[in-house]
Amino acid sequence: MPRETFQRELDLLVEEVVELGRQVESCLDTMVEALQAQDAEIAKRQIGVDSRYKERGAEIDEECMVLQARQAPVARDLRLIYTVQAVTNHLVRAGTLCEHICHAIVDTEGADHDPDLADTLSEMARAGRNLFGEGLNIFEQHDIDRARDLEAADDKVDLLYSEAMNLIVNPGKEGGGSPEWRTRAALMVHYLERIADHGVDIGGRTVFLVTGERMESAMRQYRERRVESDED
Amino acid sequence: MATKSGTQKNTRNGGSEGEAVFKSSVSARHALDRVFAVLVFVAAMIGLVVLAVLLVDIGRDGLPRLSWDFLASFPSVSPQNSGIYPALLGSLWLLGLTALLSVPLGVGAATYLEEYAPDNWLTRLIEVNISNLAGVPSIIYGLLGLGIFVNLLGAITGGQSIVSGALTLSLLILPVIIIATREALRTIPGAVREGGYALGATRWEVIRSHLLPMALPGALTGTILALSRAIGETAPLIVVGAATYITFAPDSPLSAYSALPIQIYSWVSQPQPAFQVAAAAGIVVLMVVLLLTNSVAIWLRNKYQRRG
Amino acid sequence: MVFREENSRRVGEVGALSEISGERSEIGRDEGTQPSPAPKTEALGMKTENLSAYYDSFKAVSDVDMQIRPNKVTALIGPSGCGKSTFLRCLNRMHEVIPNAYAKGCVKLGDQDIYAKYTDPVTIRRRIGMVFQKPNPFSKSIYENVAWGARINGYKGDMDELVERSLKRAALWDEVKDKLKKSGFDLSGGQQQRLVIARTLAVEPEVILMDEPASALDPVSTQKIEDTMAELKERYTVVIVTHNMQQAARISDYTGFFYIENMGDPGRLWEFDETTKIFSTPDRKETEDYVTGRFG
């Protein structure tokens, strides 16, 4: 098998990225648990974990550069390395945001919470975590058929985002919790929306890796084909 | 005494301790090498030594006899007065005419066979026959010359004339020239031809500007060999009527003639020892002519080789 | 246009400078010493339609349709033995120089079919030059190497000026201007190859074909040749066969990938596109396998 060494190095690289992704995913799981249980102790475990993610991300970046220097990749190898760098970036960002959310949970320990908003946050966290996990799976398996559903899932997160923002601006009968909590909640809502976006982007990058096309044009073609089949 | 080499513990090539993997005796191999070096040297020397002995012997007999008189006199019944003048002149005439006839024909034929002829049975037939012709005994050429040039075309050639002799010798050496020129053309890499064609040149332009000049050294070498052979040929010339005793110098291609080897042969056949000496002197003259011819040709070859 | 052309005329889109050969040389003659022709910038493109190449009865290349755009570098890549060199040699009718070799189909230089019935291959080869894998300068002086081709094609202008101009365009002038009388073989491999390029340029071709021109050279010479190629496309159309994929990616605008499906099959043009596409997202799997080195 020609370029066996190179192929092994590429496979190893993808494994490392997926490994990092799973670590971030488990961080997200912890965050979801903490939000659901409204338990700051659970969240405390994740404080400072993002420095490890950043370090890992930098290592992966450097491996990509070395591979490019030594192996002069073209076509799908080039797209893979390019995608790996982008996906790693998304993973590290998502991990950092997750850590920020856990930080916020710890900081607002004991403060007054708005139950509706807390529920919405919880739901949003679950949706975001699922979306991220799905994006990571799509990357690991190169299964771009599932990438199309990510947009729909993201729409749901966007809906929750609007709901949450509404609750923050217009607090309910119970008073809406303390101002510190509401401020932090607003940030958490924003972070959760970004985490969901990262998941979608990871799926989109995988589409590029496999097809060489941007997600948008792939989606456009998909929608066009759907219109055609609807008209039948 | 065999020396063990390559012996190691746990050799990489799978040998266990003490087992040699390579042939053990290096000194025997060196000895054989030296023996063969000596043998091939001896082989080369034998040829040279024999030649040297021959030359020394001839020179000892012939050189004293050499003089301007010898070169300028005609043969006579008296050995002291015999000279080699007409034979020398005859040989030079033959040399010139033969070269003039055979070189263009030979080079032309070789060029056709190498550059123009299609690779089919006819071409291969011609090639095989040319190789065979190179080995045909020279007396056969003599008989051919007698039949065609002397008798059939006698009106044009003047019968037993220099022209007939030159034509016969040309036929004799033509195959050698053709083969040498072909080999020279063959060694020219195809890339030269391709380079020429790629510039929009015709085949003749490529041949004229590149191939023939590049083939010149090799062709000249073959021509030298061929002409040297021609100078020394006796049998065919006798058959086509070169005179063994001639009292006038040839003045035109159509006149009768003699040649150096013929004169030498004639003197050697005489009983008087003085004639043997004259023959030896004649051989020296022949050698000198040969050397001069070769030198000119080698000089020409080197000149064209340097230019390339 | 200072060459006499017997059978072929420049047709198709050429630029204002050259029409039928006779006219320009007429102009020059009246002025006394021929001024050097203004450098032409617009070259002709080529097009093959259903081109197949045979060695005797063996079909080496099958039905290639290719558009070679003017003033661009087109690279031909593919595994060994898939017909790229054979195809290239069909473009200037050098293929038929080999005994029993012939080509079928149509090859157009501009609008003219170079395989048309009464077309003279000798004239075609002047207009479509070729540089070979191993440098093959003539065993003559550097000056003669460049001048010979022009001379036999009847160049009527200032030969010294032509030699200088050609050597300059091949990026060799500075290195040899003091030793034009020296033999072509006195140069290094890279210089010899540039000399070959110079002599090809001296006969003022439209298209320059190159068959792995740098494969026998060291990296520095290769780089010089590649730089020269980048300049050449300003004036000429260039087609290059190369085994070096990075080279194809570096210097070409368009890339054609040749491929053989099974042993004994003729080579085909498997994919042809802009170089950036071939090396980032090729359409066909075999192309991608080849450029990523996964062949075999």
CSV table of C-alpha atoms in Angstrom, one decimal, chain C residues 7-8 46-55 61 64 68 85-98 101-125 127-128 130 209:
chain,number,residue,atom,x,y,z
C,7,ASN,CA,2.4,24.5,-47.5
C,8,SER,CA,1.0,26.0,-44.4
C,46,MET,CA,-4.5,23.4,-30.1
C,47,LYS,CA,-7.3,21.0,-30.0
C,48,THR,CA,-7.4,17.2,-30.5
C,49,GLU,CA,-10.5,15.4,-31.5
C,50,ASN,CA,-10.6,11.6,-31.2
C,51,LEU,CA,-6.9,11.3,-31.4
C,52,SER,CA,-5.6,7.8,-31.3
C,53,ALA,CA,-2.0,6.6,-31.7
C,54,TYR,CA,-0.7,3.3,-32.8
C,55,TYR,CA,2.6,1.5,-32.9
C,61,VAL,CA,-3.6,6.0,-27.0
C,64,VAL,CA,-8.4,11.8,-26.8
C,68,ILE,CA,-5.0,23.2,-25.2
C,85,SER,CA,4.5,10.9,-24.2
C,86,THR,CA,3.1,9.2,-27.2
C,87,PHE,CA,0.2,11.6,-27.2
C,88,LEU,CA,2.6,14.6,-26.9
C,89,ARG,CA,4.6,13.4,-29.9
C,90,CYS,CA,1.4,13.2,-31.9
C,91,LEU,CA,0.9,16.9,-31.4
C,92,ASN,CA,3.9,17.8,-33.6
C,93,ARG,CA,3.8,14.7,-35.8
C,94,MET,CA,7.0,13.3,-34.3
C,95,HIS,CA,5.2,10.1,-33.5
C,96,GLU,CA,5.2,9.0,-37.1
C,97,VAL,CA,9.0,9.3,-37.3
C,98,ILE,CA,9.1,5.9,-35.6
C,101,ALA,CA,3.8,4.3,-36.0
C,102,TYR,CA,0.9,6.4,-37.0
C,103,ALA,CA,-1.9,8.4,-35.6
C,104,LYS,CA,-5.6,8.7,-36.3
C,105,GLY,CA,-7.9,11.6,-35.6
C,106,CYS,CA,-7.7,15.3,-35.8
C,107,VAL,CA,-5.2,17.7,-34.3
C,108,LYS,CA,-5.8,21.4,-34.8
C,109,LEU,CA,-3.3,24.1,-34.5
C,110,GLY,CA,-5.5,27.1,-34.3
C,111,ASP,CA,-8.0,26.2,-37.0
C,112,GLN,CA,-5.8,24.1,-39.2
C,113,ASP,CA,-5.8,20.3,-39.0
C,114,ILE,CA,-2.1,19.3,-38.9
C,115,TYR,CA,-3.0,15.8,-40.1
C,116,ALA,CA,-4.9,17.0,-43.1
C,117,LYS,CA,-4.0,15.3,-46.3
C,118,TYR,CA,-1.4,17.6,-47.9
C,119,THR,CA,0.0,19.1,-44.8
C,120,ASP,CA,3.8,19.0,-44.6
C,121,PRO,CA,5.0,17.6,-41.3
C,122,VAL,CA,8.3,19.3,-41.6
C,123,THR,CA,6.6,22.7,-41.5
C,124,ILE,CA,4.4,21.6,-38.6
C,125,ARG,CA,7.4,20.7,-36.6
C,127,ARG,CA,5.7,25.7,-35.6
C,128,ILE,CA,5.3,23.1,-32.8
C,130,MET,CA,9.8,19.9,-28.8
C,209,LEU,CA,6.1,20.7,-26.3
